[in-house]
CSV table of C-alpha atoms in Angstrom, one decimal:
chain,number,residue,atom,x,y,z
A,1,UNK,CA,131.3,87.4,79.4
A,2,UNK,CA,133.9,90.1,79.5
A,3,UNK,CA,136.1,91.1,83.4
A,4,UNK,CA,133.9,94.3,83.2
A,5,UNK,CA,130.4,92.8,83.0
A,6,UNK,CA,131.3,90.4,85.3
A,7,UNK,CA,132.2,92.8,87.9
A,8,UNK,CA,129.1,95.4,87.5
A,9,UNK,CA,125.9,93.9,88.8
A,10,UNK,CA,123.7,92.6,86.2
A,11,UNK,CA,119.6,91.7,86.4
A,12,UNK,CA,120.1,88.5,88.1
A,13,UNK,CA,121.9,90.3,91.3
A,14,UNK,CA,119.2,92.6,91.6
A,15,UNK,CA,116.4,90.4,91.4
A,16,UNK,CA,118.3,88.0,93.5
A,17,UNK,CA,118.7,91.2,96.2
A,18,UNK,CA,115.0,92.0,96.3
A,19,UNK,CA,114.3,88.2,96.5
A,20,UNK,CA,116.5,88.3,100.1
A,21,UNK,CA,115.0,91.4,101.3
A,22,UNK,CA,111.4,90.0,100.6
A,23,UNK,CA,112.1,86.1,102.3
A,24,UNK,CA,111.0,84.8,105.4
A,25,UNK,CA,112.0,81.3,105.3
A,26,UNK,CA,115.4,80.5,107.1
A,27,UNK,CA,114.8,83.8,108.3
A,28,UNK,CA,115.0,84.3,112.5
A,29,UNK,CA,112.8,87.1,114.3
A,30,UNK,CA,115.5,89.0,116.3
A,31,UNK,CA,113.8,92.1,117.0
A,32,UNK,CA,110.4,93.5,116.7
A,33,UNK,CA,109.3,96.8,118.0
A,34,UNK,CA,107.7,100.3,116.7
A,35,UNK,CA,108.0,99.5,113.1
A,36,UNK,CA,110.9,98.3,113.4
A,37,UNK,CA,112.3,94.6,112.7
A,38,UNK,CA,115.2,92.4,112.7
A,39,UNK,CA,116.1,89.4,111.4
A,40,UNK,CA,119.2,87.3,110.9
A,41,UNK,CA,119.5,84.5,108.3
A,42,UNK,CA,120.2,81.1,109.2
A,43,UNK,CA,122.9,79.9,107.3
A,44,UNK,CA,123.2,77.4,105.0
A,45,UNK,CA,126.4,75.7,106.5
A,46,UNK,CA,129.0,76.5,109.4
A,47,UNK,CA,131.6,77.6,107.0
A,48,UNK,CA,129.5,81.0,107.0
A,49,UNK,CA,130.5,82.4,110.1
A,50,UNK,CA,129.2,86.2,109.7
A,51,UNK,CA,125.1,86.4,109.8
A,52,UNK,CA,123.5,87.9,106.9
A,53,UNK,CA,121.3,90.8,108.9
A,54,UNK,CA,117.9,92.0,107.8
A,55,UNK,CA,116.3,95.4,108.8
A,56,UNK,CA,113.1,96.3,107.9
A,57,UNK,CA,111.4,100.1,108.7
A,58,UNK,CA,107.9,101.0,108.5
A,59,UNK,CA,108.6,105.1,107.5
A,60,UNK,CA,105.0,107.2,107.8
A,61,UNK,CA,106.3,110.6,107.5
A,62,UNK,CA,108.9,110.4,104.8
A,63,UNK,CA,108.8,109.4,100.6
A,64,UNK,CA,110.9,106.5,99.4
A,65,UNK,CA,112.1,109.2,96.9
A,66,UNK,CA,113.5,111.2,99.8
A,67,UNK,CA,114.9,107.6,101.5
A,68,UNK,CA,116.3,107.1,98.5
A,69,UNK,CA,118.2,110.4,98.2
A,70,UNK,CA,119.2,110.8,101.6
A,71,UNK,CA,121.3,107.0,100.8
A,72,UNK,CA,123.0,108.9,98.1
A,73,UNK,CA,123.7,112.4,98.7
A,74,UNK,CA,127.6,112.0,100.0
A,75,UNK,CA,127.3,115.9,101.3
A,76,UNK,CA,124.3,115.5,103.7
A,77,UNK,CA,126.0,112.2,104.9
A,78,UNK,CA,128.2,114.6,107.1
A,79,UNK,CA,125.1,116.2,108.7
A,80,UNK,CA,123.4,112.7,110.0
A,81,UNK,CA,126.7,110.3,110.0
A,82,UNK,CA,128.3,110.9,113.3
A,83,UNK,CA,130.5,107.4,112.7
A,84,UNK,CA,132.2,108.7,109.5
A,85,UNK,CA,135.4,109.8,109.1
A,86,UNK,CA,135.7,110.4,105.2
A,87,UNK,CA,133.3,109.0,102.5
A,88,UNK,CA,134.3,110.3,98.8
A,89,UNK,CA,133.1,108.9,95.8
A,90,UNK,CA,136.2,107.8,93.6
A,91,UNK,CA,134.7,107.0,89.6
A,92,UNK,CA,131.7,106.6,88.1
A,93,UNK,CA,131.7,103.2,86.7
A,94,UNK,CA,128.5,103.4,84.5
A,95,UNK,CA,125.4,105.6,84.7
A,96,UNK,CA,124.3,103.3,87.3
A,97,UNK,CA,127.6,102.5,89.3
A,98,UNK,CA,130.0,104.0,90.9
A,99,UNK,CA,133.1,103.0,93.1
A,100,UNK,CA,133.9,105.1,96.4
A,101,UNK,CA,135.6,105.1,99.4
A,102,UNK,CA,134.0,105.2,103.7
A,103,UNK,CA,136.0,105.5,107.0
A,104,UNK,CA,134.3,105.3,110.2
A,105,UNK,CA,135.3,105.3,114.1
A,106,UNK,CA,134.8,102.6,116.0
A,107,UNK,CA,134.7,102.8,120.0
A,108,UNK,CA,138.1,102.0,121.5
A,109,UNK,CA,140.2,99.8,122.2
A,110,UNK,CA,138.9,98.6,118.7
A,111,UNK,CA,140.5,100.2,115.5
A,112,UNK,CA,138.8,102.5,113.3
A,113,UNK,CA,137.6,100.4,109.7
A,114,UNK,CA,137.7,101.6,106.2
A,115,UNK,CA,136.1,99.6,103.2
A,116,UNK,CA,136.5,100.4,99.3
A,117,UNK,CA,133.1,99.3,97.8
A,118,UNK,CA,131.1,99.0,94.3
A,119,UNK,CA,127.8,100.6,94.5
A,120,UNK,CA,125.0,100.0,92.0
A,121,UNK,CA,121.7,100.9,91.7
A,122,UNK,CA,118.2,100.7,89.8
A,123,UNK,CA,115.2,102.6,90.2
A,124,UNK,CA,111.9,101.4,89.4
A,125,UNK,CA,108.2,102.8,89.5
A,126,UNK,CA,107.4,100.9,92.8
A,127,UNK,CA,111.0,100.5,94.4
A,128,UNK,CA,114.6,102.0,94.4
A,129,UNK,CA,117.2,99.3,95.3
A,130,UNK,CA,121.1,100.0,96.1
A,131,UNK,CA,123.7,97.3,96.7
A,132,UNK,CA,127.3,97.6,97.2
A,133,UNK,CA,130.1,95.2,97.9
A,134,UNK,CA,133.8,95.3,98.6
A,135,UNK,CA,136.3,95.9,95.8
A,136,UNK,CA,140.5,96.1,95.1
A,137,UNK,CA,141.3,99.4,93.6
A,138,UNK,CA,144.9,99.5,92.8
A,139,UNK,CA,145.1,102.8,94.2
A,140,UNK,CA,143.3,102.6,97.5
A,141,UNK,CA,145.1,99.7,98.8
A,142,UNK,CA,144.6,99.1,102.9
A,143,UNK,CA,146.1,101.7,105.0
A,144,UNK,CA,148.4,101.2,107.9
A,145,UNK,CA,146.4,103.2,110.4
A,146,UNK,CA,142.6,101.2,109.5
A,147,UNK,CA,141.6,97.6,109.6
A,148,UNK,CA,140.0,97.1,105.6
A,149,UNK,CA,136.7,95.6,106.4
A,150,UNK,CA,134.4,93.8,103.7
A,151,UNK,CA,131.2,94.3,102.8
A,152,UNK,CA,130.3,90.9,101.0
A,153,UNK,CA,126.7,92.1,100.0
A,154,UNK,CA,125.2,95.0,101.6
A,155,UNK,CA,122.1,96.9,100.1
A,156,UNK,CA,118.7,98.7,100.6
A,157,UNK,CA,115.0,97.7,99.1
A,158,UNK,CA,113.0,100.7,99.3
A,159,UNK,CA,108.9,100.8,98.5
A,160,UNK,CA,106.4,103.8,97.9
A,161,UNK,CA,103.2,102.6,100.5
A,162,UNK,CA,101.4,106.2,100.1
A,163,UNK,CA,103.4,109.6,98.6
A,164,UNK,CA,104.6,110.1,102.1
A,165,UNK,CA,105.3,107.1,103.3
A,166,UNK,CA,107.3,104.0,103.0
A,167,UNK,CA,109.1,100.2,103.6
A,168,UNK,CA,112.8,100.8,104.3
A,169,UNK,CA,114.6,97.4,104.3
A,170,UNK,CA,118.2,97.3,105.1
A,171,UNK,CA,120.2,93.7,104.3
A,172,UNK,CA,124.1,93.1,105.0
A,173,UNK,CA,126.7,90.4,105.1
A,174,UNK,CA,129.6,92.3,106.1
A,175,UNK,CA,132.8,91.3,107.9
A,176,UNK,CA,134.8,93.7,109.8
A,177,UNK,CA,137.7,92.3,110.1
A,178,UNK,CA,140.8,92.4,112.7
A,179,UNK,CA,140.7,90.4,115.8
A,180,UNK,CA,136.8,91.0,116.6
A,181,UNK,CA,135.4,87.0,117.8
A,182,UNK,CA,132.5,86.8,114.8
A,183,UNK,CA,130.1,85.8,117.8
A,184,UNK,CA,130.5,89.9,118.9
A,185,UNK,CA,130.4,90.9,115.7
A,186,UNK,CA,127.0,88.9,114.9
A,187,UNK,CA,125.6,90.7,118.2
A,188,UNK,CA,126.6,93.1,118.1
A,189,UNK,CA,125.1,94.2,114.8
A,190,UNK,CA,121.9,93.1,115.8
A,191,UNK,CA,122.2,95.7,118.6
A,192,UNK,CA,123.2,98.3,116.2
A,193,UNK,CA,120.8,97.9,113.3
A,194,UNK,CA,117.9,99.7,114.5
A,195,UNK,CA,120.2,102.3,115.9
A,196,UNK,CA,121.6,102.9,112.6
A,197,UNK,CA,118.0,102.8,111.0
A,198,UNK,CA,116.4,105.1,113.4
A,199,UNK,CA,119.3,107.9,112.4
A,200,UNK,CA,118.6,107.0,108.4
A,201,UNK,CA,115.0,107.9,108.8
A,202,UNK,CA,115.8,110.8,110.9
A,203,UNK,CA,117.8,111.7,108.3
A,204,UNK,CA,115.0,111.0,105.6
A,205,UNK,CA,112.8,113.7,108.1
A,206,UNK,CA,115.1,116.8,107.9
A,207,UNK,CA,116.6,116.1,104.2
A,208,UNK,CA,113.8,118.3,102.8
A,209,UNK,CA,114.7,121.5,104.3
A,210,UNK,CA,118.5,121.0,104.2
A,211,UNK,CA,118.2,120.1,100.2
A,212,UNK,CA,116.9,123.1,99.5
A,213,UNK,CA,119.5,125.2,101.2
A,214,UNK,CA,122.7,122.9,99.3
A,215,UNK,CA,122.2,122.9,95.6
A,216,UNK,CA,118.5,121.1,95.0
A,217,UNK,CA,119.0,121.1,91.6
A,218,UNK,CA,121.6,118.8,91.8
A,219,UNK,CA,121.3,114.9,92.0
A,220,UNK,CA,123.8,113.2,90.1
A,221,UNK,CA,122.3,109.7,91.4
A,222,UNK,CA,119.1,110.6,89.2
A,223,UNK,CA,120.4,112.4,86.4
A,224,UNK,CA,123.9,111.3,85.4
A,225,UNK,CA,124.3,114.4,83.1
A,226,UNK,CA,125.4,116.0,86.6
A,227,UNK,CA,127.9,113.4,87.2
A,228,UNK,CA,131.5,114.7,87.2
A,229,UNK,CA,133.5,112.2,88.2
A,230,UNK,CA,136.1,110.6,86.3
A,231,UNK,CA,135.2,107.3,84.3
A,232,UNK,CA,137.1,104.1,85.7
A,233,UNK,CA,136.6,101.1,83.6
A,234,UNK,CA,135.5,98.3,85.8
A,235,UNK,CA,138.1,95.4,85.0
A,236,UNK,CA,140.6,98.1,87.4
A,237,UNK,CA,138.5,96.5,89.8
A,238,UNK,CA,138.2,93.2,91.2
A,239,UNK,CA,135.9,91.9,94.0
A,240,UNK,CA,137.7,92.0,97.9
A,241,UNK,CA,137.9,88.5,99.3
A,242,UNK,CA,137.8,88.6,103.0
A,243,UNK,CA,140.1,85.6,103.7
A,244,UNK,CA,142.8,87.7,101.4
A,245,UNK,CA,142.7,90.6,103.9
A,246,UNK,CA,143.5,88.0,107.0
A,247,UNK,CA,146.7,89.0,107.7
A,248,UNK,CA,146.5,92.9,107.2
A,249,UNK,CA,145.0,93.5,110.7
A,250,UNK,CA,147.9,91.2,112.3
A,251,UNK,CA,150.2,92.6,110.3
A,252,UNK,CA,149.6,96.3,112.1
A,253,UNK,CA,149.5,94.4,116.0
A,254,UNK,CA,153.1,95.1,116.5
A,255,UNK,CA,152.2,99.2,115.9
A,256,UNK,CA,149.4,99.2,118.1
A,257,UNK,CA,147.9,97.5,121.4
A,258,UNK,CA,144.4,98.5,120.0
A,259,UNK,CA,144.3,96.5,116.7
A,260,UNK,CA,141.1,94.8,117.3
C-alpha cells in the first residue's frame, strides 16, 4: 500500500467510524436532556488518558442535507462560529478529501489553539459521515503565538429520520495540548458538547435563508467540479502525533505567563 493511500481514509475507517457513533457498550451516559445526549467511552487501558466523547442530537426542524452543509460551508462558519479565529481550507486531496487549517480563542489565562487537520468524507443515501484528524503539513508548521492541538479522530454521523428531520451524532478524541491537567480537559468537554451542538443546529435552522443570499449554486463539498483549490498529493502529509507536539507548548512558557 502506497504513503498516499495510507494516509487518505479508506472503507475500513469509515465503517469503523459509523460502528463508534452507533455503540453502546463501554459506552457511559453523561448527559441526557431535550434530545440531547452525552456519552464518554470507557477506555480500554490507562495509557488513554483523553476520553473519546460522544454527542448525539435529535434535529426536528432541520434536513441532514442541510446538517451536512452547514459542517462544510467554510464561509457561513463565520456567521455561527463565535470561537474561531481563522479556518481556510489549504488543498484538495481527492474528490472526497481535503486538508485545511482552524484557529479558535480559548478563555484566558489559557492560550488560543490551532490544529492542521485531514478531512474526509462520504455521502450515502441514508447518512453523510465526515471525519478529520490531525496532520504535518510542511508548510503550516506550529506557530509561536498558538498551542498545536490534535484531533486524533474527530467526526460526524448524520441520518435522514423524515425530509426535515434528523440524528446528528458528534464523536471526538481530541487533545488540546499545553499544560491543561487531562482530568479538565475530559470535563470540561463534556460541559461543552451540547453547547457546541445546540449552536450547530442553530446553525442548521438559519442556513436556508443565508444560502440563498451567498452563492447557492455553489457547493464544492457535493460537486467537486466547483472545487478550486490547488491539488496537494497526500504523501506531503503525514499524521500529527500528540506526544511529538509535547514540548512545543513548553517551549513558548518563557514568552508568556498564559501558556496553558
Amino acid at each position: 500500500m502506497s504513503v498516499r493511500s495510507s494516509i487518505l481514509p479508506d472503507e475500513a475507517l469509515f465503517a469503523d467510524f459509523r460502528k463508534q457513533c452507533l455503540a453502546t457498550d463501554n459506552w457511559i451516559n453523561k448527559y441526557d436532556h431535550n434530545g440531547m445526549q452525552v456519552w464518554v467511552e470507557v477506555p480500554a487501558s490507562k495509557k488513554h488518558k483523553i476520553h473519546k466523547i460522544k454527542c448525539k442530537m435529535t434535529i426536528k426542524d432541520v434536513s441532514a442535507a442541510t446538517m451536512y452543509d452547514v459542517l462544510h460551508d467554510s464561509q457561513y462558519r463565520k456567521e455561527w462560529d463565535p470561537a474561531m479565529l481563522e479556518s481556510y481550507d489549504i488543498a484538495r486531496l481527492s474528490p472526497n478529501a481535503d486538508v485545511g487549517y482552524y484557529s479558535w480563542l480559548c478563555p484566558k489565562p489559557i492560550k488560543n489553539r490551532d490544529v492542521v487537520s485531514l478531512r474526509s468524507w462520504q455521502v450515502m443515501d441514508d447518512e453523510y459521515i465526515i471525519i478529520n484528524f490531525s496532520v504535518k503539513h510542511p508548510k503550516y508548521p506550529p506557530r509561536s503565538n498558538l498551542v498545536r492541538a490534535v484531533s486524533i479522530l474527530t467526526g460526524y454521523l448524520i441520518k435522514p429520520t423524515g425530509p426535515n428531520s434528523c440524528t446528528f451524532t458528534y464523536l471526538s478524541q481530541a487533545d488540546p495540548k499545553g499544560s491543561l491537567p487531562k482530568v479538565v480537559v475530559n470535563k470540561a468537554s463534556q460541559v461543552l458538547a451540547p453547547r457546541v451542538m445546540k449552536s450547530v443546529h442553530k446553525a442548521g435552522q438559519n442556513y436556508p435563508a443565508w444560502k440563498q443570499k451567498n452563492s447557492p449554486d455553489q457547493k464544492p463539498w457535493l460537486y467537486p467540479e466547483q472545487n478550486t483549490l490547488p491539488m496537494m498529493d497526500a504523501a506531503e502529509l503525514s499524521i500529527q502525533r500528540a506526544d511529538s507536539l509535547e514540548n512545543v507548548d513548553e517551549s513558548s512558557k518563557g514568552d508568556s505567563d498564559d501558556s496553558s
